[in-house]
mmCIF file of C-alpha atoms and ligand atoms in Angstrom:
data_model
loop_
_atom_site.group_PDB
_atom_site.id
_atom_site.type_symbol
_atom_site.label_atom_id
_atom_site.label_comp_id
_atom_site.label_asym_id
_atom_site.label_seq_id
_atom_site.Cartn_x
_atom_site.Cartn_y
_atom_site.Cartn_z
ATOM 1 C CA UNK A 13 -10.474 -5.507 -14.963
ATOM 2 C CA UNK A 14 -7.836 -7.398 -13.122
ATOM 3 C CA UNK A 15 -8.091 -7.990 -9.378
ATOM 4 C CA UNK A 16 -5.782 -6.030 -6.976
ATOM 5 C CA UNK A 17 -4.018 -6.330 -3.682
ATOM 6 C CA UNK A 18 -3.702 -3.480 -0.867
ATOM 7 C CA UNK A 19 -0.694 -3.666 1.283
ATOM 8 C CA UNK A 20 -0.556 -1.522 4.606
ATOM 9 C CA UNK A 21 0.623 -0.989 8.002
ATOM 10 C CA UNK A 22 -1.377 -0.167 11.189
ATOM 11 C CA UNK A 23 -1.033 0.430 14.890
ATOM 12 C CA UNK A 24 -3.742 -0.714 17.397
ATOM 13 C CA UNK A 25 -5.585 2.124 16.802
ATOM 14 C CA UNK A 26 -5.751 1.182 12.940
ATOM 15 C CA UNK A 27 -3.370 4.469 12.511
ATOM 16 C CA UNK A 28 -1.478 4.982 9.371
ATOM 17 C CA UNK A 29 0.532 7.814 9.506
ATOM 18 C CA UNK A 30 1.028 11.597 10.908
ATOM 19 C CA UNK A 31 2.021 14.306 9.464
ATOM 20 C CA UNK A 32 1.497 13.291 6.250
ATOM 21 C CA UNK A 33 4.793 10.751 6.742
ATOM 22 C CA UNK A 34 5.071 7.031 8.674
ATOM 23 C CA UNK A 35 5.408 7.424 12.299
ATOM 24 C CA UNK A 36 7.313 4.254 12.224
ATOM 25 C CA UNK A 37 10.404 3.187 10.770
ATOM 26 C CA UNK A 38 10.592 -0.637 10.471
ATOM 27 C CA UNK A 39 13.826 -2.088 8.094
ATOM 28 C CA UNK A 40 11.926 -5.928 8.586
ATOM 29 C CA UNK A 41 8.661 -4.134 7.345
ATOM 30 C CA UNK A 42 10.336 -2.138 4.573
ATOM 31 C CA UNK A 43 12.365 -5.573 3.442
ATOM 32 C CA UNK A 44 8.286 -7.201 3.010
ATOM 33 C CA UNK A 45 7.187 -4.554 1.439
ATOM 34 C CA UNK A 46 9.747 -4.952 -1.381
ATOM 35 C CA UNK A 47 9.482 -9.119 -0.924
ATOM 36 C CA UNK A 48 5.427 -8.635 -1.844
ATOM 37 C CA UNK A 49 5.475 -5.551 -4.394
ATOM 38 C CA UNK A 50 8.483 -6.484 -6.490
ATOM 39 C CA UNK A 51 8.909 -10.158 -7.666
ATOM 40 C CA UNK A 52 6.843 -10.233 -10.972
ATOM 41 C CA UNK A 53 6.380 -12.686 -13.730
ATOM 42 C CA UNK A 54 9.424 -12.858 -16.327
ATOM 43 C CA UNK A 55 9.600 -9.698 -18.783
ATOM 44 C CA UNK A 56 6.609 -8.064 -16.732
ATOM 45 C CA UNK A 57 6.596 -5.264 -13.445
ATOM 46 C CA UNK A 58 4.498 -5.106 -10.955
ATOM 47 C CA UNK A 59 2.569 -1.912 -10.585
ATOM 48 C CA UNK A 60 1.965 0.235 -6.831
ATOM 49 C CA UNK A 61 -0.885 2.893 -7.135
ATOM 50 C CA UNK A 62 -1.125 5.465 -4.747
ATOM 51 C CA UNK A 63 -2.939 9.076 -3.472
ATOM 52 C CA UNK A 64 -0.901 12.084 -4.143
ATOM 53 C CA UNK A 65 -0.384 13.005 -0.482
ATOM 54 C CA UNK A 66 1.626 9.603 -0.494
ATOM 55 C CA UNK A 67 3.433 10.013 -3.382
ATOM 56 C CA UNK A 68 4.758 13.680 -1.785
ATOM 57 C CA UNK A 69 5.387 11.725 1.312
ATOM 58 C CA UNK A 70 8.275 9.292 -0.183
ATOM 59 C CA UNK A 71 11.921 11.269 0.276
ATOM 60 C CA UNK A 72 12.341 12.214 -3.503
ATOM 61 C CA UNK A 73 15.177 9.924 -3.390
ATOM 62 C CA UNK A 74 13.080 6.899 -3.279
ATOM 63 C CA UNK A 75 10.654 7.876 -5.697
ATOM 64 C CA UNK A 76 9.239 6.290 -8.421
ATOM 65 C CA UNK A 77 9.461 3.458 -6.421
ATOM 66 C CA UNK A 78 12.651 1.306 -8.014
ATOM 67 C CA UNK A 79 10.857 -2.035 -10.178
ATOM 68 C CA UNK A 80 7.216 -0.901 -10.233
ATOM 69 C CA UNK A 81 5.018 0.824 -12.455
ATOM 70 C CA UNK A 82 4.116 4.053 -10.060
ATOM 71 C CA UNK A 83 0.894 5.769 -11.027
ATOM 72 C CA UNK A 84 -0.370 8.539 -8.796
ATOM 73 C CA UNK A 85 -4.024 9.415 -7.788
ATOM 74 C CA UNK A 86 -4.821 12.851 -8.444
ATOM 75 C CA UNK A 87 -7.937 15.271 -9.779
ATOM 76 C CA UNK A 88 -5.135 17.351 -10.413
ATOM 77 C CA UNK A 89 -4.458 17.561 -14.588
ATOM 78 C CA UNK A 90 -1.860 19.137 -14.482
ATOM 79 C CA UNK A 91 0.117 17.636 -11.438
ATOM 80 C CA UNK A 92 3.787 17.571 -12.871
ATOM 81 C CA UNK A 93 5.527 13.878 -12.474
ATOM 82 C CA UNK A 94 8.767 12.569 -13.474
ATOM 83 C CA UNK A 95 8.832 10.314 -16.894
ATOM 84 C CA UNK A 96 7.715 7.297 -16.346
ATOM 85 C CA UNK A 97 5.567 7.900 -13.849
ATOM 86 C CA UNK A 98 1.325 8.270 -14.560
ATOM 87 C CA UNK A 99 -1.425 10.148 -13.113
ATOM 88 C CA UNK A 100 -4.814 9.086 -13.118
ATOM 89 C CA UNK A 101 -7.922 10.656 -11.996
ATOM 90 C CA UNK A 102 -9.714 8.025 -10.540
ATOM 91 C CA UNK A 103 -9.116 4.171 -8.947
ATOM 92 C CA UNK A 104 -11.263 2.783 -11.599
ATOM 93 C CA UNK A 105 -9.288 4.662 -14.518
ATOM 94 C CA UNK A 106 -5.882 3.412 -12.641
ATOM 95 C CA UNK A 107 -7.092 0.034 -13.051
ATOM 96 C CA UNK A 108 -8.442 0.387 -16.663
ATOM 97 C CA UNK A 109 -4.935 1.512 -17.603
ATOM 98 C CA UNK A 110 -2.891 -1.006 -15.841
ATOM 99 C CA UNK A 111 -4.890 -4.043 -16.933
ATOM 100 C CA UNK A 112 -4.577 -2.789 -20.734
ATOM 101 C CA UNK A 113 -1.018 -2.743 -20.416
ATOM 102 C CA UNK A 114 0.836 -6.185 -21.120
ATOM 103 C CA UNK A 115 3.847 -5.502 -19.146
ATOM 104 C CA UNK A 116 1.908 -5.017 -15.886
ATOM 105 C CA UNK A 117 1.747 -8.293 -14.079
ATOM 106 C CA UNK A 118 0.313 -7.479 -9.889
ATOM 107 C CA UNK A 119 -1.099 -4.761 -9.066
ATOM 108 C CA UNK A 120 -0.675 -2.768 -5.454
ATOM 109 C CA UNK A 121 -2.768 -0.373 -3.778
ATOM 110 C CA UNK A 122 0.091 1.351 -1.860
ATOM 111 C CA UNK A 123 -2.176 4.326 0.530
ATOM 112 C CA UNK A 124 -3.212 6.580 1.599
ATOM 113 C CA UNK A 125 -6.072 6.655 3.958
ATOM 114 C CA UNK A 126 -8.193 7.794 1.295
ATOM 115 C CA UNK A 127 -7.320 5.455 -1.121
ATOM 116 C CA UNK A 128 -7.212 2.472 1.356
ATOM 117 C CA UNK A 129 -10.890 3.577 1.830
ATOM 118 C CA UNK A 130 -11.540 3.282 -1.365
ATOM 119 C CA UNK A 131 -10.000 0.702 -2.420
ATOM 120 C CA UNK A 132 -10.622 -1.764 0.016
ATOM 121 C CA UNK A 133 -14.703 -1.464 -0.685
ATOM 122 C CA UNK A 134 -14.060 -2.617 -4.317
ATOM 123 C CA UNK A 135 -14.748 -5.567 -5.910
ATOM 124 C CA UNK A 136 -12.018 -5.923 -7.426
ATOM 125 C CA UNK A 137 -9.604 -6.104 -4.106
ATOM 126 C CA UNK A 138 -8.967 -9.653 -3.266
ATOM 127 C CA UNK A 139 -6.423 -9.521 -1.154
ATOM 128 C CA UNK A 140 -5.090 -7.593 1.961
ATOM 129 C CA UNK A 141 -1.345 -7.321 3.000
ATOM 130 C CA UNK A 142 -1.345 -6.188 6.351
ATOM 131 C CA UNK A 143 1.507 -5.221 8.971
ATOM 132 C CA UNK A 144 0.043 -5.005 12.476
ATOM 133 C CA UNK A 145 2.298 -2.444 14.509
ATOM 134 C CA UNK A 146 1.647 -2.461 18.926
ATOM 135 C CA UNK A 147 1.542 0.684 20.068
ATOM 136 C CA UNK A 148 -0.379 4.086 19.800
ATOM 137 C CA UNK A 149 1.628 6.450 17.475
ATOM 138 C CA UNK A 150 -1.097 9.377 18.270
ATOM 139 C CA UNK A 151 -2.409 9.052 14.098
ATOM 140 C CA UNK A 152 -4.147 11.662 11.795
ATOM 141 C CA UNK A 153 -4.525 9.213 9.309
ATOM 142 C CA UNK A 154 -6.688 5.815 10.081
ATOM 143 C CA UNK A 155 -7.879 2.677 8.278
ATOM 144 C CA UNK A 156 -11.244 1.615 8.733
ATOM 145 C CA UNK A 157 -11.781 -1.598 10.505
ATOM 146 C CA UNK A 158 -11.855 -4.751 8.311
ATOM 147 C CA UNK A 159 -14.658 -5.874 6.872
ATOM 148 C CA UNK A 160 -15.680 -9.294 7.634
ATOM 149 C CA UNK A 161 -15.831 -10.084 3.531
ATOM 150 C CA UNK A 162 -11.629 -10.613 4.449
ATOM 151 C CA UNK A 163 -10.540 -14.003 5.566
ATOM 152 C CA UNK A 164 -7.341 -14.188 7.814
ATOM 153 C CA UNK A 165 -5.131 -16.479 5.528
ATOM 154 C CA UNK A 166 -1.693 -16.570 7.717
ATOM 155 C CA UNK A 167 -0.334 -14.959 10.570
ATOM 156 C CA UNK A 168 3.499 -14.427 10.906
ATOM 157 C CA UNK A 169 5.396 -14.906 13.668
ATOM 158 C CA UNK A 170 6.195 -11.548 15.573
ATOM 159 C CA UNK A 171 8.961 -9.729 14.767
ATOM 160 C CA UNK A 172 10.871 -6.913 17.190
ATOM 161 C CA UNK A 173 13.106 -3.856 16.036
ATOM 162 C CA UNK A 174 13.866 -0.711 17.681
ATOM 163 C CA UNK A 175 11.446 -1.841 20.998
ATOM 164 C CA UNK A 176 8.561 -1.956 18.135
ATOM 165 C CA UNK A 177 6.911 -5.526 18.002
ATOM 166 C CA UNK A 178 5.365 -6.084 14.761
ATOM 167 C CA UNK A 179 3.114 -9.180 12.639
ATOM 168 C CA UNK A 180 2.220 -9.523 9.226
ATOM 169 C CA UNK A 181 -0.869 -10.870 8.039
ATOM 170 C CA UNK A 182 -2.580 -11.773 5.039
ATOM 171 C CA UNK A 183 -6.017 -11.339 4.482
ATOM 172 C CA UNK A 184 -7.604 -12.875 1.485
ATOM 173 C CA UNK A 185 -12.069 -12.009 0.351
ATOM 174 C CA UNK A 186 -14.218 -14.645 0.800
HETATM 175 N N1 LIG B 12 0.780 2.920 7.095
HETATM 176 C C1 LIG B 12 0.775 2.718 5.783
HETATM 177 O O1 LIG B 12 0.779 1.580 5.305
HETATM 178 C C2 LIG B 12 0.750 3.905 4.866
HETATM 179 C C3 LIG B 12 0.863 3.735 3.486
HETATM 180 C C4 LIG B 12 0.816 4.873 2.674
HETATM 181 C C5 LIG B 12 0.660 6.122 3.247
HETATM 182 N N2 LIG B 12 0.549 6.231 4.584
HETATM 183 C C6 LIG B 12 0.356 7.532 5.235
HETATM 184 O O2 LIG B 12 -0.934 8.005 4.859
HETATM 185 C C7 LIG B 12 -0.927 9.439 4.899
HETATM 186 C C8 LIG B 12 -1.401 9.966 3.551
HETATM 187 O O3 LIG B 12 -2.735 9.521 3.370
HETATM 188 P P1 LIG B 12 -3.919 10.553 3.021
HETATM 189 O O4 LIG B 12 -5.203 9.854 3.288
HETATM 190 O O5 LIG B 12 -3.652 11.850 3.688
HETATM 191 O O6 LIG B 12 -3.695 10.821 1.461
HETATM 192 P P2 LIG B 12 -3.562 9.827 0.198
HETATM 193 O O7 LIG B 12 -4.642 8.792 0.207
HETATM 194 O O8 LIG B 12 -2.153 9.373 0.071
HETATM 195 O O9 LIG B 12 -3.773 10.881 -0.991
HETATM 196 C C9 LIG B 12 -4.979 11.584 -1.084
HETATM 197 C C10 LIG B 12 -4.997 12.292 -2.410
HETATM 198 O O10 LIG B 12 -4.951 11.339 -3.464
HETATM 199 C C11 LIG B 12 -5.818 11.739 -4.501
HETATM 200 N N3 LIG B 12 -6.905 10.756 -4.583
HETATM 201 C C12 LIG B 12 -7.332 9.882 -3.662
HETATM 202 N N4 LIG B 12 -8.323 9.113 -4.119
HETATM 203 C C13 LIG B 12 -8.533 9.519 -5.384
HETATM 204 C C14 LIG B 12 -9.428 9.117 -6.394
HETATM 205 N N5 LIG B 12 -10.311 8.121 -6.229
HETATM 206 N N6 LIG B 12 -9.391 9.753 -7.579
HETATM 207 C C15 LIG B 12 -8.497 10.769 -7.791
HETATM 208 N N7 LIG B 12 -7.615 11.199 -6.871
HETATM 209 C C16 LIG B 12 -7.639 10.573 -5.685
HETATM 210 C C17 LIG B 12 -6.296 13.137 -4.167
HETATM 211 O O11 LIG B 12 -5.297 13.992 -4.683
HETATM 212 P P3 LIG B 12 -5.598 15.494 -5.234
HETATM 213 O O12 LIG B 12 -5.880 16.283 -3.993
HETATM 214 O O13 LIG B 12 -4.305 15.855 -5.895
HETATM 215 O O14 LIG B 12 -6.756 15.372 -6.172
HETATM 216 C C18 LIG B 12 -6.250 13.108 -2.652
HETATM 217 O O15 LIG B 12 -6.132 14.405 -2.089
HETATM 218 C C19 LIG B 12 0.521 9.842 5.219
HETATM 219 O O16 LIG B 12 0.642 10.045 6.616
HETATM 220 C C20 LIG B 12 1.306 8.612 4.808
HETATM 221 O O17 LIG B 12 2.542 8.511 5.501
HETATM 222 C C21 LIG B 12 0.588 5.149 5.403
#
């Protein structure tokens, strides 16, 4: 099974979102997430796998995401999805089916909180994109704190928009 990366943005609370949408909007965060999830190898995509709640969260007009394979998390058989996009019914069965395909090159674990839960206790996660937001956006949704097993590989410098200061940072296992 191929290895996986998570990419994800906190405040300093670990909060990812309310109201089942981003209490944030960040252009310079949106621009890295397409810089990280996009660029592929030649004549492959890269894929972004996500919870349903996340999936309903993206304005329909930016879903599938453009230049990825999407696949959707759901128990739900017969959750309806546009052509092209997949469902599966578990993380492990996401991964089975992206690492059989040829044209998948990365592969992204996109949210939510449940999946990030998930996700981030599996073996197969090697690396951690993560956007570190100041500020207390008053969260439903949280990540867990960061296992030590994650090594801090770079730190950006920090980056202001809209009175928000902001840092990404990459986090690689051990
Ligand atoms: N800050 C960030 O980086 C970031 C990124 C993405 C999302 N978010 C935010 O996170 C919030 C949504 O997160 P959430 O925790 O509520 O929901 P979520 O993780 O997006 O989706 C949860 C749903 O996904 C399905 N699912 C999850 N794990 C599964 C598994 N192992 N197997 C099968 N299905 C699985 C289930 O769908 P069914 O109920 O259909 O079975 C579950 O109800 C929103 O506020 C969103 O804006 C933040």
């Amino acid at each position: 099974m191929k290895n996986f990366a998570v990419i994800l943005a906190v405040d300093e609370k670990m909060g990812l979102g309310k109201g089942n949408a981003l209490p944030w909007r960040l252009s310079r965060d949106m621009q890295r997430f397409r810089e990280v999830t996009i660029p592929a190898a030649e004549g492959k995509l890269n894929a972004v796998v996500m919870g349903r709640r996340t999936w309903e969260s993206l304005p329909a007009k930016f879903r599938p995401l453009p230049g990825r394979i999407n696949v959707v998390l759901s128990a739900q058989t017969g959750l309806a999805l546009p052509d092209g996009v997949s469902r599966a019914g578990s993380l492990d069965e996401a991964l089975v089916l992206l690492t059989a395909r040829a044209d998948v090159a990365d592969i992204f674990i996109i949210g939510g909180g449940v999946v990030f839960a998930e996700a981030v206790q599996h073996p197969a996660c090697n690396k951690i994109y993560l956007t570190r937001i100041a500020g207390d956006f008053s969260c439903d949704v949280f990540f867990a704190p960061l296992s030590a097993d994650f090594k801090l590989l770079r730190s950006s410098e920090e980056f202001k928009e809209n009175s928000l200061s902001f840092q990404f940072q990459d986090f690689e296992r051990l």
